[in-house]
XYZ file of C-alpha atoms in Angstrom:
429
model
C 36.936 76.945 -15.647
C 37.613 80.697 -15.671
C 40.007 82.015 -13.067
C 38.370 83.441 -9.915
C 40.446 86.566 -10.474
C 38.429 87.717 -13.461
C 34.783 88.081 -14.243
C 34.007 86.305 -17.477
C 31.071 84.968 -19.404
C 32.086 82.489 -22.080
C 35.551 81.032 -22.270
C 37.483 82.622 -25.099
C 40.087 81.648 -27.614
C 42.182 84.044 -29.577
C 43.576 83.925 -32.975
C 46.183 86.230 -34.261
C 46.980 88.165 -37.364
C 50.242 87.202 -38.931
C 52.799 88.420 -41.350
C 52.632 86.770 -44.767
C 54.842 83.711 -44.855
C 54.505 82.874 -41.171
C 52.997 79.506 -40.471
C 50.972 78.144 -37.586
C 51.088 74.895 -35.687
C 48.814 73.017 -38.091
C 51.117 72.324 -41.008
C 51.173 75.324 -43.318
C 48.143 77.073 -41.760
C 48.629 80.780 -41.271
C 46.829 82.596 -38.448
C 44.021 83.839 -40.666
C 43.275 80.231 -41.742
C 42.428 79.032 -38.227
C 38.698 78.485 -37.641
C 38.718 80.452 -34.381
C 40.395 83.859 -34.454
C 40.372 86.142 -31.435
C 41.391 89.736 -30.980
C 42.465 90.082 -27.339
C 43.241 93.554 -25.983
C 43.811 95.380 -22.738
C 41.840 98.621 -22.501
C 41.390 101.487 -20.101
C 39.740 104.858 -20.616
C 40.267 104.841 -24.411
C 38.362 101.925 -25.974
C 39.239 103.305 -29.412
C 42.223 100.951 -29.555
C 39.755 98.094 -30.095
C 38.054 99.570 -33.168
C 41.355 100.870 -34.544
C 42.982 97.441 -34.304
C 39.875 95.652 -35.569
C 39.717 98.033 -38.553
C 43.328 97.290 -39.460
C 42.867 93.531 -39.174
C 39.524 93.251 -40.966
C 39.710 96.078 -43.534
C 43.252 97.194 -44.171
C 45.419 94.139 -43.608
C 46.241 91.789 -46.460
C 45.600 88.949 -46.144
C 42.637 89.935 -44.028
C 42.466 88.595 -40.487
C 38.789 88.644 -39.579
C 38.360 87.938 -35.853
C 35.573 85.574 -34.918
C 35.660 86.872 -31.330
C 36.852 89.937 -29.451
C 37.950 89.788 -25.814
C 38.874 92.706 -23.579
C 40.710 92.783 -20.251
C 40.064 95.980 -18.340
C 39.046 97.688 -15.101
C 35.482 98.377 -13.940
C 35.543 101.876 -15.441
C 37.139 100.611 -18.631
C 34.386 98.004 -18.930
C 31.690 100.682 -18.595
C 33.326 102.752 -21.340
C 33.638 99.757 -23.643
C 29.982 98.833 -23.143
C 28.717 102.373 -23.762
C 31.086 103.536 -26.486
C 31.614 100.290 -28.409
C 28.615 98.030 -27.763
C 25.654 100.352 -27.181
C 22.875 99.102 -29.503
C 22.253 102.580 -30.948
C 25.546 104.485 -30.778
C 28.143 101.751 -30.313
C 31.109 102.497 -32.586
C 31.988 98.840 -33.038
C 28.568 98.110 -34.525
C 28.838 101.233 -36.699
C 32.245 100.117 -38.013
C 30.819 96.740 -39.042
C 27.903 98.401 -40.825
C 30.121 100.969 -42.543
C 32.354 98.282 -44.045
C 29.726 95.527 -44.344
C 31.742 93.129 -42.185
C 30.432 89.778 -40.934
C 29.169 89.235 -37.422
C 31.779 88.918 -34.676
C 31.137 87.565 -31.201
C 31.771 90.703 -29.149
C 29.391 91.102 -26.236
C 29.555 91.956 -22.564
C 30.506 88.368 -21.740
C 33.777 89.004 -23.576
C 34.746 91.917 -21.316
C 36.866 90.535 -18.456
C 36.999 92.827 -15.429
C 40.084 92.465 -13.243
C 39.218 91.770 -9.611
C 41.197 91.987 -6.409
C 41.947 89.009 -4.171
C 38.537 89.439 -2.492
C 36.631 89.327 -5.771
C 35.911 93.067 -5.981
C 36.213 94.714 -9.425
C 39.184 97.057 -9.648
C 38.454 100.623 -10.724
C 42.140 101.262 -11.450
C 45.512 99.546 -11.172
C 47.909 101.400 -8.915
C 49.475 99.578 -5.970
C 51.448 96.309 -5.828
C 48.370 94.252 -4.884
C 46.439 95.638 -7.873
C 49.294 94.790 -10.211
C 49.488 91.246 -8.836
C 45.752 90.787 -9.441
C 46.078 92.178 -12.971
C 49.046 89.948 -13.768
C 47.314 86.798 -12.502
C 44.068 87.636 -14.319
C 45.813 88.301 -17.635
C 47.955 85.170 -17.305
C 44.891 82.995 -16.611
C 43.026 84.319 -19.652
C 45.948 83.870 -22.043
C 46.615 80.385 -20.666
C 42.964 79.423 -21.220
C 42.771 80.776 -24.753
C 45.999 79.165 -25.916
C 44.780 75.677 -24.979
C 42.674 75.570 -28.166
C 44.848 74.481 -31.093
C 42.164 75.542 -33.570
C 42.388 79.175 -32.559
C 44.885 81.925 -33.266
C 45.293 84.997 -31.091
C 46.011 88.548 -32.133
C 47.007 90.338 -28.950
C 47.011 94.137 -28.750
C 48.898 95.868 -25.948
C 48.043 99.434 -26.997
C 45.391 100.188 -24.359
C 45.131 100.375 -20.586
C 47.881 101.028 -18.072
C 51.421 100.378 -19.280
C 51.728 97.557 -16.759
C 48.665 95.871 -18.256
C 50.271 95.892 -21.693
C 53.485 94.539 -20.212
C 51.701 91.679 -18.436
C 49.710 90.793 -21.547
C 52.806 90.738 -23.755
C 54.735 88.694 -21.211
C 51.842 86.236 -20.806
C 51.799 85.709 -24.566
C 55.548 85.105 -24.501
C 54.981 82.439 -21.837
C 52.025 80.709 -23.505
C 51.985 81.834 -27.139
C 52.080 79.377 -30.029
C 53.347 79.711 -33.597
C 49.993 81.093 -34.805
C 49.723 83.850 -32.184
C 50.720 87.474 -32.825
C 51.449 90.547 -30.698
C 50.908 94.137 -31.858
C 50.513 97.813 -31.009
C 48.188 100.077 -33.014
C 49.337 103.527 -34.151
C 47.220 106.421 -35.425
C 48.543 109.636 -36.979
C 47.963 113.086 -35.481
C 45.540 114.774 -34.899
C 43.359 111.670 -34.736
C 45.448 109.900 -32.105
C 43.726 110.029 -28.687
C 40.880 112.153 -30.057
C 37.712 111.167 -28.142
C 35.592 111.353 -31.323
C 37.869 109.201 -33.491
C 37.400 105.432 -33.518
C 38.428 104.353 -37.045
C 38.889 105.776 -40.552
C 35.398 106.098 -41.990
C 34.563 105.103 -45.574
C 32.621 108.365 -46.007
C 33.512 111.906 -45.032
C 32.994 112.814 -41.379
C 34.359 115.963 -39.754
C 35.833 116.212 -36.276
C 37.629 119.224 -34.772
C 41.047 119.491 -33.208
C 40.991 119.666 -29.434
C 43.870 122.156 -29.504
C 42.661 124.865 -31.914
C 39.299 123.716 -33.299
C 40.563 123.027 -36.825
C 38.398 120.583 -38.787
C 39.684 117.193 -39.900
C 38.087 114.464 -41.965
C 38.100 111.018 -40.324
C 38.261 109.480 -43.806
C 41.865 110.733 -44.072
C 43.131 109.111 -40.878
C 45.932 106.556 -41.153
C 46.032 103.469 -38.957
C 49.038 101.173 -38.787
C 49.812 98.203 -36.577
C 53.337 97.472 -35.396
C 53.925 93.720 -35.311
C 55.994 92.954 -32.193
C 58.220 89.850 -32.314
C 58.317 87.862 -29.085
C 60.151 84.848 -27.705
C 57.911 81.809 -27.252
C 58.677 80.023 -23.982
C 55.707 77.649 -23.933
C 57.748 74.495 -24.547
C 59.780 75.189 -21.417
C 56.730 74.990 -19.127
C 55.583 71.772 -17.530
C 52.123 70.344 -18.122
C 50.653 71.594 -14.841
C 51.475 75.211 -15.666
C 50.004 74.895 -19.157
C 46.619 73.766 -17.860
C 46.438 74.745 -14.179
C 45.835 77.958 -12.271
C 49.377 79.068 -11.447
C 50.055 82.730 -10.697
C 52.007 85.001 -13.019
C 55.037 84.987 -10.723
C 55.005 81.163 -10.517
C 54.946 80.808 -14.299
C 57.758 83.337 -14.709
C 59.840 81.471 -12.130
C 59.271 78.200 -14.000
C 60.280 79.802 -17.298
C 63.435 81.133 -15.657
C 64.285 77.620 -14.526
C 64.152 76.510 -18.154
C 67.671 77.814 -18.697
C 69.792 76.174 -15.957
C 72.968 74.198 -16.709
C 72.180 70.696 -17.907
C 72.661 68.355 -14.943
C 71.400 64.815 -14.364
C 71.534 63.206 -10.921
C 70.297 59.679 -10.201
C 69.561 58.350 -6.724
C 69.047 54.576 -7.042
C 68.053 54.195 -3.388
C 65.044 56.456 -3.932
C 64.581 55.599 -7.646
C 64.729 59.335 -8.251
C 65.944 61.215 -11.294
C 66.801 64.890 -10.787
C 66.931 66.524 -14.216
C 67.386 70.269 -14.558
C 66.506 70.677 -10.887
C 63.215 68.747 -11.198
C 62.721 65.507 -9.282
C 61.084 62.595 -11.112
C 60.353 59.264 -9.398
C 60.299 56.239 -11.712
C 59.073 52.689 -11.218
C 61.867 50.162 -10.521
C 61.738 48.713 -14.032
C 61.934 52.102 -15.731
C 64.546 53.407 -13.320
C 66.703 50.350 -14.041
C 66.627 51.110 -17.767
C 67.372 54.808 -17.275
C 70.131 54.023 -14.735
C 71.789 51.603 -17.126
C 71.749 54.160 -19.953
C 73.075 56.882 -17.639
C 75.967 54.662 -16.494
C 76.794 53.871 -20.123
C 76.815 57.562 -21.042
C 78.867 58.344 -17.913
C 81.535 55.866 -19.039
C 81.467 56.740 -22.722
C 79.885 53.432 -23.706
C 77.345 53.272 -26.560
C 73.607 52.953 -26.092
C 71.764 49.667 -26.321
C 69.588 47.672 -28.680
C 67.404 44.794 -27.623
C 69.105 42.456 -30.126
C 72.501 42.708 -28.404
C 73.006 39.548 -26.318
C 74.487 41.212 -23.227
C 71.708 43.814 -22.816
C 69.141 41.576 -21.095
C 71.580 40.371 -18.430
C 72.962 43.858 -17.825
C 69.493 45.374 -17.453
C 68.514 42.546 -15.143
C 71.502 43.332 -12.911
C 70.392 46.938 -12.464
C 66.863 45.794 -11.737
C 68.155 43.292 -9.148
C 69.995 46.123 -7.381
C 66.699 47.957 -6.967
C 64.226 45.244 -5.961
C 66.449 42.533 -4.489
C 67.425 39.165 -5.876
C 64.788 37.224 -3.948
C 61.815 39.505 -4.649
C 58.836 38.328 -6.661
C 59.359 41.257 -9.040
C 62.878 40.143 -9.820
C 61.881 36.513 -10.308
C 59.212 37.541 -12.815
C 61.673 39.760 -14.676
C 64.333 37.065 -14.689
C 61.857 34.614 -16.174
C 60.729 37.074 -18.835
C 64.244 38.202 -19.736
C 65.372 34.585 -19.925
C 63.168 34.243 -22.990
C 65.050 37.113 -24.601
C 64.333 40.793 -25.297
C 62.584 42.453 -28.195
C 61.386 45.955 -28.971
C 58.241 45.291 -26.983
C 60.313 45.042 -23.789
C 62.141 48.359 -24.102
C 60.075 50.707 -26.273
C 57.098 51.140 -23.903
C 59.409 51.905 -20.969
C 61.423 54.325 -23.078
C 58.222 56.105 -24.101
C 56.896 56.293 -20.520
C 60.194 57.642 -19.168
C 60.320 60.365 -21.801
C 56.702 61.337 -21.159
C 57.343 61.543 -17.409
C 60.331 63.815 -17.997
C 58.381 66.062 -20.389
C 55.444 66.259 -18.002
C 57.652 67.455 -15.156
C 60.027 69.664 -17.130
C 58.190 70.696 -20.281
C 59.335 69.657 -23.731
C 62.151 72.161 -24.094
C 63.734 71.609 -20.695
C 63.331 67.841 -20.928
C 65.016 67.509 -24.326
C 68.636 66.930 -23.106
C 67.503 64.194 -20.704
C 65.317 62.137 -23.021
C 66.200 58.648 -24.196
C 67.041 59.160 -27.842
C 67.979 57.123 -30.891
C 71.769 57.123 -31.152
C 74.276 55.402 -33.430
C 73.681 52.511 -35.791
C 75.058 49.079 -34.944
C 77.775 48.350 -37.532
C 76.723 45.865 -40.184
C 73.021 46.026 -39.242
C 70.021 48.234 -39.801
C 69.463 48.546 -36.048
C 69.966 51.777 -34.137
C 70.706 51.929 -30.443
C 68.923 54.024 -27.850
C 70.712 55.925 -25.120
C 71.350 59.258 -23.414
C 73.223 61.955 -25.307
C 74.443 63.857 -22.235
C 78.142 64.510 -21.758
C 79.709 62.393 -18.986
C 80.476 65.447 -16.842
C 76.749 66.304 -16.783
C 75.826 62.981 -15.116
C 76.071 61.982 -11.491
C 74.859 58.711 -10.010
C 74.450 59.225 -6.291
C 74.815 56.785 -3.423
C 77.634 55.165 -1.452
C 81.206 55.659 -2.540
C 82.071 53.106 -5.163
C 85.240 51.678 -6.582
C 85.752 51.993 -10.288
C 87.162 49.274 -12.556
C 90.695 50.038 -11.469
C 89.793 49.539 -7.801
C 90.322 53.193 -6.764
C 87.651 55.075 -4.886
C 85.193 57.063 -6.983
C 82.084 58.919 -5.903
C 78.816 58.919 -7.694
C 77.422 55.425 -8.184
C 75.359 53.221 -5.950
C 77.061 50.154 -7.367
C 80.613 49.485 -8.635
C 80.613 49.268 -12.380
C 82.743 46.167 -12.396
C 80.256 44.591 -9.963
C 77.421 45.557 -12.263
C 79.283 44.166 -15.204
C 79.929 40.911 -13.357
C 76.313 40.745 -12.228
C 75.226 41.343 -15.781
C 76.854 38.147 -16.950
C 74.711 35.005 -17.048
C 74.457 33.388 -13.646
C 76.113 29.984 -13.065
């Protein structure tokens, strides 16, 4: 659903022009190979940036990037100018450009012009104060987030038009949500054509316009248009699932991206079955928490990961589970009965997968990576590989009452003495 902060007809998806040799998300697909390709631009009082960029993409660029859609983000006055100067059925320069160069149809209509609105739903005529900038930032973020949810599209984002803050917000939004197939650019036109109200693109046939300064004639056929490709850092993998699909504000998304670079720190609270990873709290079911707790304790003590075929694993895991649900609970009795028949991959792999998905959902793929249960070393003399945590011991803390370590001295950090856990992990008499 479109954000309430912008007025929009159809939902849009953008596809971007790329440099040769750059590949998209779908194998070796480049941006121009994606079935949906969108030119997304911010505009103000000079809608020429749209036709200039479109000309470069569709006529001059090799390989050609022919947009299937064009989307604009602008103010109320900018929208009026785009409608009259680009889309008017008789004099619209966008339609004239397509006819001049015999280009295919492109979905570019009034429903693709998004007008930024204030918090009360009123179209903004300009962007000046802090409240206007907040509305613009949230509108632009919502549109980019929506368009980048379609894996079959590639976006080419132009920041040449509109207020400088609009270009900044659009570039930053693409950095937050952009994928491998998306591109960011700024169009450049040589003097005296730059900013001339009668110049919209280099024409295939001679057309004379006059300098605004001294009246000298110039031929629009001689104009030169170039597009500067702007590299940007892609932060998408550091965002959690809610921010990739929800309606979060620009400032909220930026704050989340900033949190993607904290020191790696894992804290477990067995009493609450809570994992705090990178500052994010994740609550796990008792069975899954028991597995994660056991792997964290092993990593904390420099012990290897586990494999279901190792005889001590079932009893050790059962001991952690007993600490969570109680020895006389129905849950424990069922687990004890099941584990008594032995473990196999079907016991551990689903829980491993669910734990990793929970972590990625809360933290995003990039932030979750250090905390995931991973395949570790191979068991000597076998083809089996263990699973475990790869965190350094000093990055792990297991919270709860003060415990005594194996030597009997006090040590903080675990809800259960390790030697007790080890004893409990042995088969019961």
